[in-house]
PDB file of C-alpha atoms in Angstrom:
ATOM      1  CA  UNK V  59      37.439 -37.478 -68.063  1.00  0.00           C
ATOM      2  CA  UNK V  60      34.311 -37.728 -70.231  1.00  0.00           C
ATOM      3  CA  UNK V  61      36.439 -38.663 -73.240  1.00  0.00           C
ATOM      4  CA  UNK V  62      38.328 -41.313 -71.257  1.00  0.00           C
ATOM      5  CA  UNK V  63      35.040 -42.860 -70.079  1.00  0.00           C
ATOM      6  CA  UNK V  64      33.783 -42.822 -73.664  1.00  0.00           C
ATOM      7  CA  UNK V  65      36.764 -44.726 -75.056  1.00  0.00           C
ATOM      8  CA  UNK V  66      36.778 -47.111 -72.082  1.00  0.00           C
ATOM      9  CA  UNK V  67      33.140 -47.962 -72.778  1.00  0.00           C
ATOM     10  CA  UNK V  68      33.882 -48.611 -76.438  1.00  0.00           C
ATOM     11  CA  UNK V  69      36.858 -50.823 -75.626  1.00  0.00           C
ATOM     12  CA  UNK V  70      34.832 -52.836 -73.113  1.00  0.00           C
ATOM     13  CA  UNK V  71      31.657 -53.167 -75.090  1.00  0.00           C
ATOM     14  CA  UNK V  72      32.807 -53.585 -78.670  1.00  0.00           C
ATOM     15  CA  UNK V  73      36.174 -55.376 -78.643  1.00  0.00           C
ATOM     16  CA  UNK V  74      35.896 -58.462 -80.825  1.00  0.00           C
ATOM     17  CA  UNK V  75      32.165 -58.033 -81.409  1.00  0.00           C
ATOM     18  CA  UNK V  76      30.239 -57.303 -84.573  1.00  0.00           C
ATOM     19  CA  UNK V  77      27.584 -54.929 -83.265  1.00  0.00           C
ATOM     20  CA  UNK V  78      25.998 -51.574 -83.955  1.00  0.00           C
ATOM     21  CA  UNK V  79      28.497 -48.932 -82.858  1.00  0.00           C
ATOM     22  CA  UNK V  80      25.920 -46.195 -82.277  1.00  0.00           C
ATOM     23  CA  UNK V  81      22.641 -44.798 -83.485  1.00  0.00           C
ATOM     24  CA  UNK V  82      23.040 -41.573 -85.471  1.00  0.00           C
ATOM     25  CA  UNK V  83      19.480 -40.238 -85.487  1.00  0.00           C
ATOM     26  CA  UNK V  84      19.818 -38.254 -88.706  1.00  0.00           C
ATOM     27  CA  UNK V  85      22.508 -36.939 -90.994  1.00  0.00           C
ATOM     28  CA  UNK V  86      22.682 -33.131 -90.767  1.00  0.00           C
ATOM     29  CA  UNK V  87      19.187 -32.359 -89.456  1.00  0.00           C
ATOM     30  CA  UNK V  88      17.814 -28.836 -89.697  1.00  0.00           C
ATOM     31  CA  UNK V  89      14.582 -27.331 -88.434  1.00  0.00           C
ATOM     32  CA  UNK V  90      12.841 -25.551 -91.335  1.00  0.00           C
ATOM     33  CA  UNK V  91      11.944 -21.892 -91.133  1.00  0.00           C
ATOM     34  CA  UNK V  92       8.338 -22.094 -92.231  1.00  0.00           C
ATOM     35  CA  UNK V  93       6.070 -25.123 -92.494  1.00  0.00           C
ATOM     36  CA  UNK V  94       2.299 -25.274 -91.963  1.00  0.00           C
ATOM     37  CA  UNK V  95       2.647 -27.669 -89.012  1.00  0.00           C
ATOM     38  CA  UNK V  96       4.998 -25.245 -87.281  1.00  0.00           C
ATOM     39  CA  UNK V  97       2.443 -22.448 -87.127  1.00  0.00           C
ATOM     40  CA  UNK V  98       0.159 -24.037 -84.540  1.00  0.00           C
ATOM     41  CA  UNK V  99       3.151 -25.212 -82.523  1.00  0.00           C
ATOM     42  CA  UNK V 100       4.600 -21.701 -82.594  1.00  0.00           C
ATOM     43  CA  UNK V 101       1.437 -20.273 -81.072  1.00  0.00           C
ATOM     44  CA  UNK V 102       1.240 -23.014 -78.444  1.00  0.00           C
ATOM     45  CA  UNK V 103       4.875 -22.372 -77.533  1.00  0.00           C
ATOM     46  CA  UNK V 104       4.167 -18.653 -77.137  1.00  0.00           C
ATOM     47  CA  UNK V 105       1.140 -19.391 -74.976  1.00  0.00           C
ATOM     48  CA  UNK V 106       3.167 -21.703 -72.727  1.00  0.00           C
ATOM     49  CA  UNK V 107       5.885 -19.064 -72.341  1.00  0.00           C
ATOM     50  CA  UNK V 108       3.841 -15.854 -72.055  1.00  0.00           C
ATOM     51  CA  UNK V 109       0.309 -17.078 -71.149  1.00  0.00           C
ATOM     52  CA  UNK V 110      -1.460 -14.150 -72.807  1.00  0.00           C
ATOM     53  CA  UNK V 111      -1.430 -11.947 -75.879  1.00  0.00           C
ATOM     54  CA  UNK V 112      -0.695  -8.937 -73.700  1.00  0.00           C
ATOM     55  CA  UNK V 113       2.419 -10.516 -72.253  1.00  0.00           C
ATOM     56  CA  UNK V 114       3.665 -11.320 -75.766  1.00  0.00           C
ATOM     57  CA  UNK V 115       3.032  -7.735 -76.849  1.00  0.00           C
ATOM     58  CA  UNK V 116       4.912  -6.399 -73.814  1.00  0.00           C
ATOM     59  CA  UNK V 117       7.903  -8.687 -74.404  1.00  0.00           C
ATOM     60  CA  UNK V 118       8.068  -7.786 -78.086  1.00  0.00           C
ATOM     61  CA  UNK V 119       7.362  -4.083 -77.545  1.00  0.00           C
ATOM     62  CA  UNK V 120       4.325  -4.282 -79.803  1.00  0.00           C
ATOM     63  CA  UNK V 121       0.876  -2.756 -79.678  1.00  0.00           C
ATOM     64  CA  UNK V 122      -1.399  -5.270 -77.865  1.00  0.00           C
ATOM     65  CA  UNK V 123      -3.925  -4.964 -80.685  1.00  0.00           C
ATOM     66  CA  UNK V 124      -1.323  -6.426 -83.065  1.00  0.00           C
ATOM     67  CA  UNK V 125      -0.995  -9.701 -81.118  1.00  0.00           C
ATOM     68  CA  UNK V 126      -3.620 -12.444 -80.925  1.00  0.00           C
ATOM     69  CA  UNK V 127      -2.417 -15.777 -79.577  1.00  0.00           C
ATOM     70  CA  UNK V 128      -3.372 -18.542 -81.934  1.00  0.00           C
ATOM     71  CA  UNK V 129      -2.877 -16.305 -84.951  1.00  0.00           C
ATOM     72  CA  UNK V 130       0.702 -15.055 -84.531  1.00  0.00           C
ATOM     73  CA  UNK V 131       2.541 -15.460 -87.823  1.00  0.00           C
ATOM     74  CA  UNK V 132       5.984 -16.983 -88.172  1.00  0.00           C
ATOM     75  CA  UNK V 133       8.698 -14.335 -88.632  1.00  0.00           C
ATOM     76  CA  UNK V 134       9.879 -13.660 -92.165  1.00  0.00           C
ATOM     77  CA  UNK V 135      13.303 -14.951 -93.164  1.00  0.00           C
ATOM     78  CA  UNK V 136      14.564 -11.371 -93.323  1.00  0.00           C
ATOM     79  CA  UNK V 137      13.089 -10.355 -89.950  1.00  0.00           C
ATOM     80  CA  UNK V 138      15.071  -7.707 -88.086  1.00  0.00           C
ATOM     81  CA  UNK V 139      17.058  -8.665 -84.976  1.00  0.00           C
ATOM     82  CA  UNK V 140      15.001  -8.430 -81.804  1.00  0.00           C
ATOM     83  CA  UNK V 141      13.000 -10.299 -79.197  1.00  0.00           C
ATOM     84  CA  UNK V 142      10.519 -11.726 -81.721  1.00  0.00           C
ATOM     85  CA  UNK V 143      13.265 -13.315 -83.793  1.00  0.00           C
ATOM     86  CA  UNK V 144      15.059 -14.529 -80.678  1.00  0.00           C
ATOM     87  CA  UNK V 145      11.901 -16.224 -79.429  1.00  0.00           C
ATOM     88  CA  UNK V 146      11.467 -17.885 -82.800  1.00  0.00           C
ATOM     89  CA  UNK V 147      15.000 -19.267 -82.714  1.00  0.00           C
ATOM     90  CA  UNK V 148      14.348 -20.599 -79.197  1.00  0.00           C
ATOM     91  CA  UNK V 149      11.147 -22.175 -80.506  1.00  0.00           C
ATOM     92  CA  UNK V 150      13.069 -23.874 -83.328  1.00  0.00           C
ATOM     93  CA  UNK V 151      15.633 -25.165 -80.828  1.00  0.00           C
ATOM     94  CA  UNK V 152      12.761 -26.507 -78.744  1.00  0.00           C
ATOM     95  CA  UNK V 153      11.429 -28.434 -81.759  1.00  0.00           C
ATOM     96  CA  UNK V 154      14.888 -29.905 -82.328  1.00  0.00           C
ATOM     97  CA  UNK V 155      15.180 -30.914 -78.666  1.00  0.00           C
ATOM     98  CA  UNK V 156      11.776 -32.584 -78.686  1.00  0.00           C
ATOM     99  CA  UNK V 157      12.634 -34.463 -81.889  1.00  0.00           C
ATOM    100  CA  UNK V 158      15.873 -35.801 -80.382  1.00  0.00           C
ATOM    101  CA  UNK V 159      14.464 -36.523 -76.921  1.00  0.00           C
ATOM    102  CA  UNK V 160      11.606 -38.690 -78.215  1.00  0.00           C
ATOM    103  CA  UNK V 161      13.853 -40.843 -80.389  1.00  0.00           C
ATOM    104  CA  UNK V 162      16.530 -41.289 -77.725  1.00  0.00           C
ATOM    105  CA  UNK V 163      13.882 -42.321 -75.187  1.00  0.00           C
ATOM    106  CA  UNK V 164      12.546 -44.965 -77.591  1.00  0.00           C
ATOM    107  CA  UNK V 165      16.014 -46.350 -78.380  1.00  0.00           C
ATOM    108  CA  UNK V 166      17.126 -46.441 -74.749  1.00  0.00           C
ATOM    109  CA  UNK V 167      13.906 -48.215 -73.781  1.00  0.00           C
ATOM    110  CA  UNK V 168      14.817 -51.051 -76.141  1.00  0.00           C
ATOM    111  CA  UNK V 169      18.605 -50.975 -75.646  1.00  0.00           C
ATOM    112  CA  UNK V 170      19.664 -49.087 -72.494  1.00  0.00           C
ATOM    113  CA  UNK V 171      23.376 -49.402 -73.308  1.00  0.00           C
ATOM    114  CA  UNK V 172      23.044 -48.081 -76.856  1.00  0.00           C
ATOM    115  CA  UNK V 173      25.113 -45.053 -77.796  1.00  0.00           C
ATOM    116  CA  UNK V 174      23.070 -42.347 -79.500  1.00  0.00           C
ATOM    117  CA  UNK V 175      24.203 -39.229 -81.350  1.00  0.00           C
ATOM    118  CA  UNK V 176      23.159 -36.772 -84.068  1.00  0.00           C
ATOM    119  CA  UNK V 177      25.246 -35.750 -87.079  1.00  0.00           C
ATOM    120  CA  UNK V 178      25.180 -31.956 -86.672  1.00  0.00           C
ATOM    121  CA  UNK V 179      25.725 -29.891 -89.792  1.00  0.00           C
ATOM    122  CA  UNK V 180      28.320 -27.140 -89.327  1.00  0.00           C
ATOM    123  CA  UNK V 181      25.729 -24.352 -89.253  1.00  0.00           C
ATOM    124  CA  UNK V 182      24.376 -25.872 -86.085  1.00  0.00           C
ATOM    125  CA  UNK V 183      26.978 -23.419 -84.720  1.00  0.00           C
ATOM    126  CA  UNK V 184      26.213 -19.792 -85.748  1.00  0.00           C
ATOM    127  CA  UNK V 185      29.710 -18.759 -86.823  1.00  0.00           C
ATOM    128  CA  UNK V 186      29.174 -18.589 -90.596  1.00  0.00           C
ATOM    129  CA  UNK V 187      25.540 -18.139 -91.642  1.00  0.00           C
ATOM    130  CA  UNK V 188      24.022 -16.568 -94.722  1.00  0.00           C
ATOM    131  CA  UNK V 189      21.362 -15.264 -92.350  1.00  0.00           C
ATOM    132  CA  UNK V 190      19.484 -16.310 -89.186  1.00  0.00           C
ATOM    133  CA  UNK V 191      17.266 -18.539 -91.327  1.00  0.00           C
ATOM    134  CA  UNK V 192      20.242 -20.833 -92.086  1.00  0.00           C
ATOM    135  CA  UNK V 193      20.810 -21.704 -88.417  1.00  0.00           C
ATOM    136  CA  UNK V 194      20.016 -25.426 -88.100  1.00  0.00           C
ATOM    137  CA  UNK V 195      18.567 -24.994 -84.552  1.00  0.00           C
ATOM    138  CA  UNK V 196      20.184 -28.217 -83.313  1.00  0.00           C
ATOM    139  CA  UNK V 197      22.118 -26.461 -80.551  1.00  0.00           C
ATOM    140  CA  UNK V 198      24.842 -28.722 -79.111  1.00  0.00           C
ATOM    141  CA  UNK V 199      24.583 -27.181 -75.649  1.00  0.00           C
ATOM    142  CA  UNK V 200      20.907 -28.125 -75.476  1.00  0.00           C
ATOM    143  CA  UNK V 201      21.147 -31.447 -77.327  1.00  0.00           C
ATOM    144  CA  UNK V 202      24.053 -32.802 -75.258  1.00  0.00           C
ATOM    145  CA  UNK V 203      21.881 -33.913 -72.333  1.00  0.00           C
ATOM    146  CA  UNK V 204      20.102 -36.423 -74.597  1.00  0.00           C
ATOM    147  CA  UNK V 205      23.167 -37.787 -76.398  1.00  0.00           C
ATOM    148  CA  UNK V 206      26.100 -40.005 -75.418  1.00  0.00           C
ATOM    149  CA  UNK V 207      28.551 -38.182 -77.663  1.00  0.00           C
ATOM    150  CA  UNK V 208      28.338 -35.310 -80.129  1.00  0.00           C
ATOM    151  CA  UNK V 209      29.180 -35.162 -83.806  1.00  0.00           C
ATOM    152  CA  UNK V 210      29.926 -32.209 -86.035  1.00  0.00           C
ATOM    153  CA  UNK V 211      30.468 -32.160 -89.799  1.00  0.00           C
ATOM    154  CA  UNK V 212      32.820 -29.590 -91.268  1.00  0.00           C
ATOM    155  CA  UNK V 213      34.035 -28.481 -94.677  1.00  0.00           C
ATOM    156  CA  UNK V 214      36.201 -25.429 -95.522  1.00  0.00           C
ATOM    157  CA  UNK V 215      33.668 -22.865 -96.753  1.00  0.00           C
ATOM    158  CA  UNK V 216      34.821 -19.696 -94.991  1.00  0.00           C
ATOM    159  CA  UNK V 217      35.358 -17.789 -98.232  1.00  0.00           C
ATOM    160  CA  UNK V 218      33.207 -19.913-100.468  1.00  0.00           C
ATOM    161  CA  UNK V 219      34.461 -23.185-101.922  1.00  0.00           C
ATOM    162  CA  UNK V 220      38.034 -23.671-100.668  1.00  0.00           C
ATOM    163  CA  UNK V 221      40.458 -23.909-103.602  1.00  0.00           C
ATOM    164  CA  UNK V 222      43.884 -23.947-101.885  1.00  0.00           C
ATOM    165  CA  UNK V 223      44.465 -20.360-102.996  1.00  0.00           C
ATOM    166  CA  UNK V 224      46.745 -19.150-100.214  1.00  0.00           C
ATOM    167  CA  UNK V 225      47.813 -19.174 -96.592  1.00  0.00           C
ATOM    168  CA  UNK V 226      45.179 -16.723 -95.330  1.00  0.00           C
ATOM    169  CA  UNK V 227      42.325 -18.675 -96.914  1.00  0.00           C
ATOM    170  CA  UNK V 228      43.624 -21.837 -95.251  1.00  0.00           C
ATOM    171  CA  UNK V 229      44.026 -20.139 -91.878  1.00  0.00           C
ATOM    172  CA  UNK V 230      40.570 -18.544 -91.965  1.00  0.00           C
ATOM    173  CA  UNK V 231      39.051 -21.951 -92.587  1.00  0.00           C
ATOM    174  CA  UNK V 232      41.033 -23.408 -89.704  1.00  0.00           C
ATOM    175  CA  UNK V 233      39.808 -20.585 -87.465  1.00  0.00           C
ATOM    176  CA  UNK V 234      36.255 -21.420 -88.579  1.00  0.00           C
ATOM    177  CA  UNK V 235      36.853 -25.083 -87.727  1.00  0.00           C
ATOM    178  CA  UNK V 236      38.348 -24.285 -84.335  1.00  0.00           C
ATOM    179  CA  UNK V 237      35.466 -22.000 -83.366  1.00  0.00           C
ATOM    180  CA  UNK V 238      32.909 -24.583 -84.451  1.00  0.00           C
ATOM    181  CA  UNK V 239      34.403 -27.596 -82.706  1.00  0.00           C
ATOM    182  CA  UNK V 240      35.101 -25.592 -79.524  1.00  0.00           C
ATOM    183  CA  UNK V 241      31.430 -24.720 -79.225  1.00  0.00           C
ATOM    184  CA  UNK V 242      30.345 -28.322 -79.839  1.00  0.00           C
ATOM    185  CA  UNK V 243      32.795 -29.493 -77.163  1.00  0.00           C
ATOM    186  CA  UNK V 244      31.663 -26.893 -74.613  1.00  0.00           C
ATOM    187  CA  UNK V 245      28.958 -29.110 -72.987  1.00  0.00           C
ATOM    188  CA  UNK V 246      31.653 -31.621 -71.986  1.00  0.00           C
ATOM    189  CA  UNK V 247      30.566 -34.621 -74.050  1.00  0.00           C
ATOM    190  CA  UNK V 248      33.034 -36.437 -76.345  1.00  0.00           C
ATOM    191  CA  UNK V 249      33.049 -34.950 -79.852  1.00  0.00           C
ATOM    192  CA  UNK V 250      33.690 -36.701 -83.163  1.00  0.00           C
ATOM    193  CA  UNK V 251      34.499 -34.747 -86.323  1.00  0.00           C
ATOM    194  CA  UNK V 252      32.249 -37.182 -88.099  1.00  0.00           C
ATOM    195  CA  UNK V 253      32.469 -35.776 -91.612  1.00  0.00           C
ATOM    196  CA  UNK V 254      35.443 -33.832 -92.856  1.00  0.00           C
ATOM    197  CA  UNK V 255      37.910 -33.781 -95.725  1.00  0.00           C
ATOM    198  CA  UNK V 256      38.462 -32.018 -99.026  1.00  0.00           C
ATOM    199  CA  UNK V 257      39.410 -32.775-102.576  1.00  0.00           C
ATOM    200  CA  UNK V 258      42.766 -33.658-104.087  1.00  0.00           C
ATOM    201  CA  UNK V 259      44.405 -35.712-106.802  1.00  0.00           C
ATOM    202  CA  UNK V 260      42.741 -34.242-109.874  1.00  0.00           C
ATOM    203  CA  UNK V 261      40.150 -31.801-111.160  1.00  0.00           C
ATOM    204  CA  UNK V 262      36.525 -31.798-110.065  1.00  0.00           C
ATOM    205  CA  UNK V 263      33.788 -31.897-112.694  1.00  0.00           C
ATOM    206  CA  UNK V 264      31.133 -30.384-110.393  1.00  0.00           C
ATOM    207  CA  UNK V 265      30.094 -26.721-110.743  1.00  0.00           C
ATOM    208  CA  UNK V 266      30.808 -26.869-114.485  1.00  0.00           C
ATOM    209  CA  UNK V 267      34.419 -27.776-113.728  1.00  0.00           C
ATOM    210  CA  UNK V 268      35.273 -24.257-112.527  1.00  0.00           C
ATOM    211  CA  UNK V 269      37.363 -25.321-109.521  1.00  0.00           C
ATOM    212  CA  UNK V 270      41.120 -25.675-110.115  1.00  0.00           C
ATOM    213  CA  UNK V 271      42.916 -28.987-109.913  1.00  0.00           C
ATOM    214  CA  UNK V 272      44.395 -29.929-106.557  1.00  0.00           C
ATOM    215  CA  UNK V 273      47.213 -32.321-105.781  1.00  0.00           C
ATOM    216  CA  UNK V 274      47.049 -35.204-103.370  1.00  0.00           C
ATOM    217  CA  UNK V 275      49.600 -33.372-101.252  1.00  0.00           C
ATOM    218  CA  UNK V 276      47.355 -30.307-100.971  1.00  0.00           C
ATOM    219  CA  UNK V 277      44.491 -32.506 -99.814  1.00  0.00           C
ATOM    220  CA  UNK V 278      46.728 -34.264 -97.279  1.00  0.00           C
ATOM    221  CA  UNK V 279      48.004 -30.964 -95.885  1.00  0.00           C
ATOM    222  CA  UNK V 280      44.545 -29.473 -95.368  1.00  0.00           C
ATOM    223  CA  UNK V 281      43.089 -32.611 -93.780  1.00  0.00           C
ATOM    224  CA  UNK V 282      46.087 -33.111 -91.492  1.00  0.00           C
ATOM    225  CA  UNK V 283      45.871 -29.498 -90.334  1.00  0.00           C
ATOM    226  CA  UNK V 284      42.135 -29.934 -89.698  1.00  0.00           C
ATOM    227  CA  UNK V 285      42.908 -32.810 -87.307  1.00  0.00           C
ATOM    228  CA  UNK V 286      45.723 -30.870 -85.639  1.00  0.00           C
ATOM    229  CA  UNK V 287      43.494 -27.821 -85.181  1.00  0.00           C
ATOM    230  CA  UNK V 288      40.542 -29.726 -83.727  1.00  0.00           C
ATOM    231  CA  UNK V 289      42.519 -32.204 -81.606  1.00  0.00           C
ATOM    232  CA  UNK V 290      41.584 -32.089 -77.945  1.00  0.00           C
ATOM    233  CA  UNK V 291      38.143 -30.622 -78.573  1.00  0.00           C
ATOM    234  CA  UNK V 292      37.487 -33.565 -80.895  1.00  0.00           C
ATOM    235  CA  UNK V 293      38.608 -37.088 -80.006  1.00  0.00           C
ATOM    236  CA  UNK V 294      37.855 -38.852 -83.288  1.00  0.00           C
ATOM    237  CA  UNK V 295      37.835 -38.117 -87.037  1.00  0.00           C
ATOM    238  CA  UNK V 296      35.942 -39.744 -89.917  1.00  0.00           C
ATOM    239  CA  UNK V 297      37.110 -38.808 -93.413  1.00  0.00           C
ATOM    240  CA  UNK V 298      34.452 -38.445 -96.096  1.00  0.00           C
ATOM    241  CA  UNK V 299      34.749 -40.774 -97.969  1.00  0.00           C
ATOM    242  CA  UNK V 300      36.778 -43.966 -98.014  1.00  0.00           C
ATOM    243  CA  UNK V 301      37.669 -43.709-101.718  1.00  0.00           C
ATOM    244  CA  UNK V 302      37.009 -41.242-104.529  1.00  0.00           C
ATOM    245  CA  UNK V 303      33.591 -41.380-106.198  1.00  0.00           C
ATOM    246  CA  UNK V 304      33.788 -40.076-109.794  1.00  0.00           C
ATOM    247  CA  UNK V 305      29.993 -40.244-110.171  1.00  0.00           C
ATOM    248  CA  UNK V 306      29.372 -37.985-107.160  1.00  0.00           C
ATOM    249  CA  UNK V 307      27.704 -34.626-107.699  1.00  0.00           C
ATOM    250  CA  UNK V 308      29.687 -32.887-104.981  1.00  0.00           C
ATOM    251  CA  UNK V 309      33.220 -32.668-103.628  1.00  0.00           C
ATOM    252  CA  UNK V 310      33.057 -36.403-102.772  1.00  0.00           C
ATOM    253  CA  UNK V 311      34.398 -36.966-106.282  1.00  0.00           C
ATOM    254  CA  UNK V 312      37.945 -36.608-104.917  1.00  0.00           C
ATOM    255  CA  UNK V 313      37.811 -36.687-101.090  1.00  0.00           C
ATOM    256  CA  UNK V 314      38.863 -40.295-100.644  1.00  0.00           C
ATOM    257  CA  UNK V 315      41.719 -41.854 -98.756  1.00  0.00           C
ATOM    258  CA  UNK V 316      42.020 -44.076-101.830  1.00  0.00           C
ATOM    259  CA  UNK V 317      41.495 -43.441-105.524  1.00  0.00           C
ATOM    260  CA  UNK V 318      38.445 -44.925-107.217  1.00  0.00           C
ATOM    261  CA  UNK V 319      40.517 -47.938-108.312  1.00  0.00           C
ATOM    262  CA  UNK V 320      41.834 -48.576-104.789  1.00  0.00           C
ATOM    263  CA  UNK V 321      45.286 -46.961-104.815  1.00  0.00           C
ATOM    264  CA  UNK V 322      46.139 -45.262-101.545  1.00  0.00           C
ATOM    265  CA  UNK V 323      46.452 -41.495-101.898  1.00  0.00           C
ATOM    266  CA  UNK V 324      48.849 -39.235-100.051  1.00  0.00           C
ATOM    267  CA  UNK V 325      46.082 -38.372 -97.604  1.00  0.00           C
ATOM    268  CA  UNK V 326      45.425 -42.074 -97.021  1.00  0.00           C
ATOM    269  CA  UNK V 327      49.059 -42.587 -96.018  1.00  0.00           C
ATOM    270  CA  UNK V 328      49.025 -39.547 -93.709  1.00  0.00           C
ATOM    271  CA  UNK V 329      45.697 -40.564 -92.163  1.00  0.00           C
ATOM    272  CA  UNK V 330      47.035 -44.081 -91.538  1.00  0.00           C
ATOM    273  CA  UNK V 331      50.078 -42.641 -89.765  1.00  0.00           C
ATOM    274  CA  UNK V 332      47.927 -40.342 -87.625  1.00  0.00           C
ATOM    275  CA  UNK V 333      45.768 -43.306 -86.627  1.00  0.00           C
ATOM    276  CA  UNK V 334      48.831 -45.328 -85.676  1.00  0.00           C
ATOM    277  CA  UNK V 335      50.226 -42.425 -83.634  1.00  0.00           C
ATOM    278  CA  UNK V 336      46.923 -42.080 -81.768  1.00  0.00           C
ATOM    279  CA  UNK V 337      46.600 -45.787 -81.015  1.00  0.00           C
ATOM    280  CA  UNK V 338      46.793 -46.192 -77.259  1.00  0.00           C
ATOM    281  CA  UNK V 339      46.671 -42.414 -76.806  1.00  0.00           C
ATOM    282  CA  UNK V 340      43.106 -41.459 -77.793  1.00  0.00           C
ATOM    283  CA  UNK V 341      42.743 -38.535 -75.421  1.00  0.00           C
ATOM    284  CA  UNK V 342      44.470 -35.197 -75.603  1.00  0.00           C
ATOM    285  CA  UNK V 343      43.768 -32.006 -73.725  1.00  0.00           C
ATOM    286  CA  UNK V 344      42.751 -29.107 -75.965  1.00  0.00           C
ATOM    287  CA  UNK V 345      45.188 -26.282 -76.393  1.00  0.00           C
ATOM    288  CA  UNK V 346      44.793 -23.371 -74.029  1.00  0.00           C
ATOM    289  CA  UNK V 347      43.717 -20.479 -76.249  1.00  0.00           C
ATOM    290  CA  UNK V 348      42.357 -17.000 -75.659  1.00  0.00           C
ATOM    291  CA  UNK V 349      39.312 -16.287 -77.771  1.00  0.00           C
ATOM    292  CA  UNK V 350      36.458 -13.755 -77.539  1.00  0.00           C
ATOM    293  CA  UNK V 351      33.318 -14.977 -75.782  1.00  0.00           C
ATOM    294  CA  UNK V 352      30.792 -16.634 -78.083  1.00  0.00           C
ATOM    295  CA  UNK V 353      27.453 -14.790 -77.795  1.00  0.00           C
ATOM    296  CA  UNK V 354      25.244 -17.536 -79.182  1.00  0.00           C
ATOM    297  CA  UNK V 355      21.840 -15.916 -78.618  1.00  0.00           C
ATOM    298  CA  UNK V 356      23.003 -12.730 -80.334  1.00  0.00           C
ATOM    299  CA  UNK V 357      24.531 -14.476 -83.337  1.00  0.00           C
ATOM    300  CA  UNK V 358      21.403 -16.510 -84.199  1.00  0.00           C
ATOM    301  CA  UNK V 359      19.453 -13.269 -84.746  1.00  0.00           C
ATOM    302  CA  UNK V 360      22.035 -10.663 -85.788  1.00  0.00           C
ATOM    303  CA  UNK V 361      24.203 -11.396 -88.791  1.00  0.00           C
ATOM    304  CA  UNK V 362      26.242  -8.194 -88.445  1.00  0.00           C
ATOM    305  CA  UNK V 363      27.134  -9.094 -84.860  1.00  0.00           C
ATOM    306  CA  UNK V 364      28.192 -12.551 -86.031  1.00  0.00           C
ATOM    307  CA  UNK V 365      30.339 -11.102 -88.806  1.00  0.00           C
ATOM    308  CA  UNK V 366      31.988  -8.661 -86.383  1.00  0.00           C
ATOM    309  CA  UNK V 367      32.727 -11.522 -83.983  1.00  0.00           C
ATOM    310  CA  UNK V 368      34.224 -13.561 -86.799  1.00  0.00           C
ATOM    311  CA  UNK V 369      36.814 -10.879 -87.440  1.00  0.00           C
ATOM    312  CA  UNK V 370      37.626 -10.612 -83.727  1.00  0.00           C
ATOM    313  CA  UNK V 371      38.030 -14.398 -83.611  1.00  0.00           C
ATOM    314  CA  UNK V 372      40.268 -14.297 -86.684  1.00  0.00           C
ATOM    315  CA  UNK V 373      42.538 -11.722 -85.080  1.00  0.00           C
ATOM    316  CA  UNK V 374      42.793 -13.818 -81.902  1.00  0.00           C
ATOM    317  CA  UNK V 375      43.450 -16.968 -83.937  1.00  0.00           C
ATOM    318  CA  UNK V 376      46.287 -15.264 -85.836  1.00  0.00           C
ATOM    319  CA  UNK V 377      47.909 -14.174 -82.593  1.00  0.00           C
TER     320      UNK V 377
END
């Protein structure tokens, strides 16, 4: 129902008009782990939550003499899982919420009908993280109440840089995508896969040219399967980018729907057909799937728990 209202609003408001579609507050925002300005805010947040040094010490199972509100240090990037690290992740999420809330309030004050969103990076969902420090802290379940629709960006990085090396590598990346978009969709707001795609139609020069060549057909297959896998949880898809960019310093070199000189690639033809098939049928119910419960608060502090869950999810996805 939320998706249907979303598309109805767009059809009513924007048909035949040249207007701003929506405000995307920032591309792939992340709350840093350690900045000088965060230190005072961290202590104020602790004081608001616990009210005294003793209460902090009790919650963290620390000696009261070790805790002095106003002087509590930020956790190290390699801090062990526990209540201290969990509180710090909640604090980072609180900073992200405050950042979004203030901007949305200002925009809505000037344009009450404006659509507002944020372009979440894929490690806004703690499914694949190098460590708790990589978590972006823009948590979709908390951010959703401020936003009209949600965005997520996704690239196939489950086993490093995806190189079309085999069926399992492809499937693991699709499992990663499914888990990510399902969590973004959980709050019930419409979701756009607002950056996705991969390379094809030549050999990349990035990373000292170490990645193998990929055909246009390989690119088209991956991108089509990404749409098929996310359909229902996502209701829109934006390929990155429109045409290949040979001067790019990342995978954008060869992610286009068109070549650099404007010739439509295999993926461009497939994408066009998908768009035509979806015209007039923009909503689709997500598939009914059985997956293990996503323990968000555990995964943002415990990398081993996240890795164990990933394997459980992979087994369920294969079934």
